[in-house]
XYZ file of C-alpha atoms in Angstrom:
337
model
C 0.018 0.025 0.034
C 1.099 3.598 -0.638
C 1.813 6.118 2.109
C -1.606 7.856 1.878
C -4.041 9.307 4.401
C -6.126 6.070 4.085
C -3.327 4.316 6.168
C -3.467 5.288 9.854
C -0.242 3.542 10.563
C 2.613 2.390 8.400
C 5.709 0.719 9.925
C 8.585 0.498 7.594
C 11.702 -1.712 8.083
C 11.672 -1.260 11.931
C 14.537 -2.820 13.844
C 14.843 -2.479 17.628
C 17.669 -3.732 19.866
C 18.353 -3.923 23.644
C 21.995 -3.732 24.731
C 22.784 -5.148 28.224
C 26.469 -5.493 29.131
C 28.187 -7.409 26.329
C 24.894 -8.907 24.967
C 22.585 -7.492 22.308
C 18.997 -8.566 22.117
C 17.575 -8.375 18.611
C 14.011 -7.757 19.733
C 12.442 -6.573 16.355
C 14.100 -6.980 12.843
C 12.993 -5.355 9.635
C 9.325 -5.321 10.607
C 6.680 -3.933 8.183
C 2.984 -3.470 9.179
C 0.315 -1.316 7.473
C -2.948 -0.577 9.157
C -5.614 1.321 7.000
C -8.132 3.526 8.599
C -10.849 1.664 10.441
C -9.086 -1.757 10.166
C -7.582 -4.042 12.651
C -4.278 -6.004 12.340
C -3.515 -8.813 14.611
C 0.149 -9.250 15.737
C 0.473 -12.787 16.719
C 3.381 -14.827 18.234
C 4.768 -16.550 21.287
C 5.945 -14.724 24.419
C 9.277 -13.063 23.582
C 8.573 -12.694 19.826
C 8.804 -8.880 19.918
C 5.194 -7.872 19.914
C 5.260 -5.494 22.881
C 8.444 -3.946 21.735
C 6.846 -3.256 18.385
C 3.888 -1.621 20.215
C 6.187 0.625 22.419
C 8.057 1.693 19.266
C 4.877 3.011 17.839
C 4.660 5.416 20.838
C 8.430 5.938 20.787
C 8.545 4.500 24.395
C 11.234 1.855 23.874
C 12.940 2.010 27.341
C 16.289 3.896 27.219
C 19.290 3.684 27.424
C 19.208 -0.198 26.969
C 16.724 -0.074 24.158
C 17.144 1.662 20.814
C 15.480 1.914 17.559
C 18.163 0.977 15.158
C 16.377 1.694 11.876
C 13.129 2.207 10.143
C 10.163 4.669 10.041
C 6.842 4.708 11.846
C 4.453 6.797 9.964
C 1.364 7.907 11.880
C -1.078 9.430 9.431
C 1.965 10.207 7.277
C 4.171 11.726 10.040
C 7.227 9.904 11.263
C 6.937 9.291 15.016
C 10.593 8.712 15.345
C 11.327 12.347 14.191
C 8.790 13.986 16.544
C 9.791 16.481 19.234
C 8.907 15.524 22.886
C 6.135 18.100 22.728
C 4.667 16.520 19.532
C 5.001 12.956 21.107
C 3.146 14.106 24.336
C 0.384 15.473 22.172
C 0.199 12.224 20.129
C 0.125 9.801 22.992
C -3.292 9.333 24.365
C -4.676 11.522 21.709
C -3.921 10.213 18.289
C -2.622 6.801 19.693
C -3.845 5.090 22.831
C -2.878 1.857 24.417
C -4.631 -0.773 26.401
C -2.263 -2.893 28.594
C -2.750 -6.598 29.333
C -3.051 -6.281 33.080
C -5.741 -3.858 34.329
C -4.681 -4.447 37.910
C -1.421 -2.585 37.388
C -2.601 -0.142 34.738
C -4.792 1.881 37.194
C -3.740 4.133 40.037
C -5.271 2.538 43.225
C -5.436 5.802 45.139
C -7.202 7.790 42.425
C -10.927 7.465 41.442
C -11.653 5.934 37.992
C -13.404 9.156 37.033
C -10.330 11.234 37.842
C -8.162 8.804 35.834
C -10.385 9.066 32.769
C -10.828 12.841 33.080
C -7.035 13.462 33.314
C -6.321 12.692 29.676
C -9.364 14.673 28.638
C -8.134 17.749 30.484
C -4.646 17.380 28.959
C -5.654 16.815 25.354
C -9.005 18.675 25.047
C -8.152 21.743 27.393
C -11.598 21.560 29.069
C -12.181 22.519 32.734
C -12.619 20.013 35.539
C -16.425 19.873 35.521
C -16.579 19.248 31.760
C -13.808 16.716 31.912
C -15.665 14.797 34.510
C -18.884 14.957 32.637
C -17.148 13.410 29.583
C -15.474 10.766 31.882
C -18.957 9.664 33.155
C -20.061 9.477 29.497
C -17.066 7.276 28.711
C -17.941 5.037 31.588
C -21.477 4.723 30.239
C -20.098 3.921 26.813
C -18.153 0.850 28.122
C -21.145 -0.281 30.172
C -20.405 1.069 33.558
C -22.839 3.507 35.313
C -21.392 7.043 35.254
C -22.472 7.343 38.887
C -19.497 4.990 39.746
C -16.959 7.588 38.575
C -16.227 8.488 42.228
C -15.217 4.978 43.142
C -11.726 3.470 43.321
C -10.240 0.580 41.286
C -10.402 -1.963 44.127
C -14.311 -1.543 44.094
C -14.455 -2.974 40.598
C -14.113 -6.580 39.293
C -11.333 -7.581 36.948
C -13.570 -7.312 33.816
C -14.855 -3.821 34.948
C -11.212 -2.643 35.592
C -10.424 -3.581 31.972
C -13.503 -1.588 30.813
C -12.162 1.438 32.762
C -8.764 0.998 31.025
C -10.500 0.967 27.625
C -12.558 4.017 28.658
C -9.350 5.828 29.470
C -7.724 4.791 26.112
C -10.792 5.865 24.189
C -11.546 9.114 26.084
C -9.785 11.332 23.445
C -11.194 9.438 20.380
C -7.836 8.142 19.163
C -7.290 7.199 15.446
C -5.298 4.179 16.557
C -5.784 1.908 19.520
C -3.030 -0.573 20.474
C -4.428 -3.382 22.514
C -1.630 -5.429 24.080
C -3.133 -8.778 25.112
C -6.116 -6.960 26.672
C -7.974 -10.091 27.796
C -4.991 -12.107 29.192
C -5.799 -11.578 32.827
C -9.576 -12.158 32.487
C -11.549 -15.361 32.677
C -13.128 -16.741 29.463
C -16.579 -15.248 30.010
C -15.250 -11.719 30.695
C -12.911 -12.074 27.742
C -15.830 -12.618 25.444
C -17.628 -9.472 26.928
C -14.462 -7.328 26.374
C -13.953 -8.498 22.882
C -17.496 -7.790 22.081
C -17.163 -4.297 23.497
C -13.913 -3.658 21.613
C -15.619 -4.622 18.347
C -18.617 -2.410 19.125
C -16.426 0.569 19.952
C -14.301 0.136 16.796
C -17.440 0.175 14.692
C -18.782 3.152 16.474
C -15.556 5.360 16.382
C -14.017 4.175 13.112
C -10.624 3.878 14.821
C -7.800 1.527 13.475
C -6.459 -1.007 15.825
C -3.331 -3.137 16.451
C -4.323 -6.215 18.480
C -1.344 -8.017 20.130
C -2.057 -11.447 21.097
C -0.998 -15.134 21.124
C -4.555 -16.309 20.825
C -5.831 -17.150 17.450
C -9.358 -17.212 18.720
C -9.147 -13.539 19.461
C -7.636 -12.828 16.123
C -10.643 -14.515 14.487
C -13.063 -12.324 16.434
C -11.641 -8.841 15.883
C -8.949 -8.814 13.083
C -9.064 -7.941 9.354
C -5.385 -8.878 8.735
C -2.803 -10.915 10.611
C 0.967 -10.609 11.049
C 2.690 -13.737 12.410
C 5.820 -12.851 14.292
C 8.667 -15.086 15.285
C 12.030 -14.189 16.868
C 11.418 -10.438 16.098
C 10.465 -10.946 12.436
C 7.155 -11.066 10.570
C 7.287 -14.513 8.913
C 3.784 -14.321 7.352
C 1.370 -11.490 6.688
C -2.076 -11.745 5.150
C -5.715 -11.148 5.416
C -7.688 -13.060 8.057
C -8.995 -15.460 5.409
C -5.567 -16.036 3.878
C -4.002 -16.768 7.263
C -6.756 -19.041 8.494
C -7.736 -20.735 5.244
C -4.446 -20.801 3.269
C -1.493 -20.310 5.706
C 1.808 -20.929 4.128
C 4.662 -20.692 6.819
C 5.516 -23.842 8.829
C 5.432 -21.702 11.968
C 1.901 -20.575 11.253
C 0.953 -24.200 10.576
C 2.474 -25.112 13.972
C 0.407 -22.420 15.796
C -2.801 -23.953 14.211
C -1.810 -27.538 14.958
C -1.312 -26.540 18.627
C -5.074 -25.690 18.874
C -7.360 -28.294 20.271
C -9.930 -29.835 17.769
C -13.397 -29.217 19.160
C -14.892 -31.750 16.666
C -12.575 -34.559 17.762
C -11.914 -34.516 21.491
C -9.716 -37.592 21.119
C -7.340 -35.929 18.824
C -3.891 -35.208 20.294
C -2.427 -31.739 20.246
C 0.623 -31.191 18.039
C 2.847 -28.682 19.878
C 5.768 -26.974 18.059
C 8.888 -28.761 19.254
C 11.562 -26.894 21.099
C 11.478 -23.371 22.526
C 11.549 -19.884 21.068
C 15.324 -19.050 20.775
C 17.313 -16.846 23.033
C 17.112 -13.210 21.455
C 20.753 -12.674 22.365
C 21.853 -15.691 20.406
C 19.537 -16.262 17.491
C 20.111 -19.201 15.091
C 21.712 -18.402 11.717
C 19.566 -18.162 8.667
C 15.897 -18.633 9.434
C 15.464 -18.468 13.251
C 12.690 -21.024 13.124
C 14.805 -23.810 11.408
C 15.746 -25.725 14.566
C 12.100 -26.223 15.213
C 10.896 -26.714 11.697
C 9.754 -29.974 10.290
C 10.417 -28.835 6.747
C 14.025 -27.347 7.359
C 16.581 -27.901 4.512
C 20.360 -27.016 4.612
C 19.844 -23.414 3.259
C 17.544 -22.710 6.073
C 20.320 -22.653 8.611
C 22.544 -20.719 6.310
C 20.726 -17.631 4.829
C 17.864 -15.611 5.749
C 14.930 -16.280 3.400
C 13.544 -13.639 1.105
C 9.805 -12.760 1.211
C 7.584 -14.662 -1.213
C 4.482 -12.901 -2.415
C 1.306 -14.887 -3.009
C -1.040 -12.046 -3.448
C -1.083 -8.235 -2.968
C -1.807 -8.862 0.622
C -0.170 -12.279 1.362
C 3.592 -12.501 1.921
C 5.641 -15.275 3.479
C 9.369 -15.243 4.546
C 10.399 -18.854 3.951
C 13.004 -20.851 1.918
C 10.591 -23.459 0.982
C 8.813 -21.413 -1.506
C 11.110 -21.152 -4.391
C 9.767 -21.703 -7.959
C 10.613 -25.358 -8.196
C 9.284 -26.455 -4.749
C 6.146 -24.160 -4.508
C 3.651 -26.694 -5.426
C 5.230 -29.382 -3.274
C 5.204 -27.247 -0.146
C 1.747 -25.786 -0.765
C 0.488 -29.351 -0.593
C 2.690 -30.272 2.337
C 1.982 -27.291 4.704
C -1.662 -26.601 3.851
C -3.164 -30.057 3.581
C -1.066 -32.370 5.883
């Protein structure tokens, strides 16, 4: 896609490292993600894949001095976040871009009322007085399904699911154009997860915002995402529409993620977990980082980094197994096995 106003976010060739002592963590390597206005991209991968670092980079909040953005551009409605002044960044955070963190228990200030916490961002970014900010805060609580009359209560007076609704209200208080949701349902039970996802979908349709949904749960991806980026060891190994990833996945790692899911139609079927562990980011394998765990690995997989293979305008895969001579063979092996 081109860099037009229709793209809320465009990440181009982003690389992020953390340097600790004599070790360098290659957290994110050459990542490219585009989120059109009003659409949701799911960023999927195991713990340690680099998902949260990617999110922090969008807000230019990679912790210093250990963390540093080595290369790339992050275009928010056409303007590069990485070249913004501190004043521009403060204006952007919470206004243009908002983030919902995975643990509502630690995201809220325990000694401040929820109404005050929602109103704080409204006062900063909208320049309204205390009374008007609190009125808007109460409206935000109502929008996420909590009575506005509870604005004077403290976080400990709310259940886990209601705390997460408050966090969402804080994030949406200034009507951002991009919402980053970092595993927003991880700390919640299954019933509350479903309620929160339904709420996010409803608010997304109502506000027209774009969203980056960070998760390791493919069920959540199916519920809320339009496109999916599969991340492994800091790289996007497969990127496509929801239908392309779910119905026609190409990368062996993506296949491994789906094979790890229980089959609700066959309760006797055994799970097929991906063998091994995600590699140490300070000592990544040579070539394709997934090759030590890959059932399809060939000699070149351990020697050189694979190039991206394009299957459609929206579907790309980074894998050695898709060269011209072997394409049909691997299509059959990975998608129908």
